[in-house]
Amino acid sequence: MVDPDFQPPDAPDPDIIQRSPHKGRGAITNVSGRFEQEQRQRVIGGWPGDNPFQGASTEFPDLDARPRTEVGIDASRTIIARNKSPDIPFDRSINPYRGCEHGCIYCFARPTHAYLGYSPGLDFETRLLAKPDAAALLDDALRKPGYKPDVMALGTNTDPYQPIEKEHGITRQVLQVLSDFGHPLSIVTKSALVTRDIDILAPMAARGLVSVAMSITTLDRHLARIMEPRAATPGRRLDAVHALKSEGIPVHVLAAPIIPAINDGEIEALVEASAEAGARGVGHILLRLPHEIKDLFREWLEQHFPDRADRVYSLIRQTRGGELYRAEWGERMRGSGPYAALIHRRFEIAKKRVGLTGSFPKLRCDRFVVPPRAGDQLSLL
């Protein structure tokens, strides 16, 4: 669905991939989270401030080789998270996993790992927690008297189809519960693994119960590899959009985040590719740098794009009122100022040109019904 040789303006040279000290990982360091009393960071030789990756040896294999993914068990007793954010179109969500192996350097969920005593850096993408009881907890929650259905968002914090889902299958179990209850569902992912569950999603779509948003930030596989090291390639994501659309599943593309001077040169091409793949619409979110992300992103930027790091940060400040991030409702997603307005305008013009003016479908809540459990006495009514 996309030209494999596509190279957007200022695309990184393929050799730039070798600059990463951790093969297949996004973060450069593993500094302590903001809640820790002591801030620690391991370096290789020299004093802090020296380049810790020059002349790296095997003395610290977790720093210069391939950090392994470790998966623990999350013992949460509830599974539905609630929010009252006025700029988010849902009030409830489920995240089958904590942390995300995709390793996207810009991920706004990284700071949540600090609540667990882990680093939002490498820990976020290597020390993961799975919720094997998610489906059972969800079943119990939906059966509670007085529960009122509304759209359940899946993958709002970490990706429900990250690589460890292949082994654990928690997301698929959650989908089956929602399908059994006739509960409306929206999914956000950047994984082609979502097509595995078309057998559940297509019947749900036929009942007006589901929509999918595929996150695509770039069409260039080299940039994607350093920005989102373990996510599906852009081509596979576009193929997934086409596959979902072909089965009658409403699918949009979410360009998130748009990073000034990194991927904003691809806006028009990304919108066009999304339309060709069969997306009903395209949304976008401006780069967000809350808490530890601002430092992690700066390390990544100076490692991979030292020639334009200052330019990128200057443009970010132009979209955030002179700051690196502003958390006010509404502005945190869109930014402000002339440069942010230009990005939004380019999206609108590009979408109008290719006819992508559709919005997410309104999902049905009237299909909800509590199914009988095995062994329950049948109703006489």
Short mmCIF file of C-alpha atoms in Angstrom, two decimals, residues 5 7 32 39 67 70 128 204 209 279 292 304 307 356 380:
data_model
loop_
_atom_site.label_atom_id
_atom_site.label_comp_id
_atom_site.label_asym_id
_atom_site.label_seq_id
_atom_site.Cartn_x
_atom_site.Cartn_y
_atom_site.Cartn_z
CA ASP A 5 11.45 3.44 -1.27
CA GLN A 7 11.87 9.02 1.53
CA SER A 32 15.10 6.77 37.87
CA GLN A 39 18.20 9.59 41.00
CA PRO A 67 18.08 -5.64 26.91
CA GLU A 70 10.75 -9.29 31.21
CA LEU A 128 6.32 -5.14 31.43
CA MET A 204 -19.06 -6.75 16.24
CA LEU A 209 -20.14 -2.11 18.16
CA ALA A 279 -9.33 4.62 6.04
CA GLU A 292 10.26 12.49 32.05
CA HIS A 304 19.85 10.37 16.15
CA ASP A 307 22.08 18.35 13.31
CA LEU A 356 -11.27 11.88 3.91
CA LEU A 380 -38.90 -18.00 32.74
#
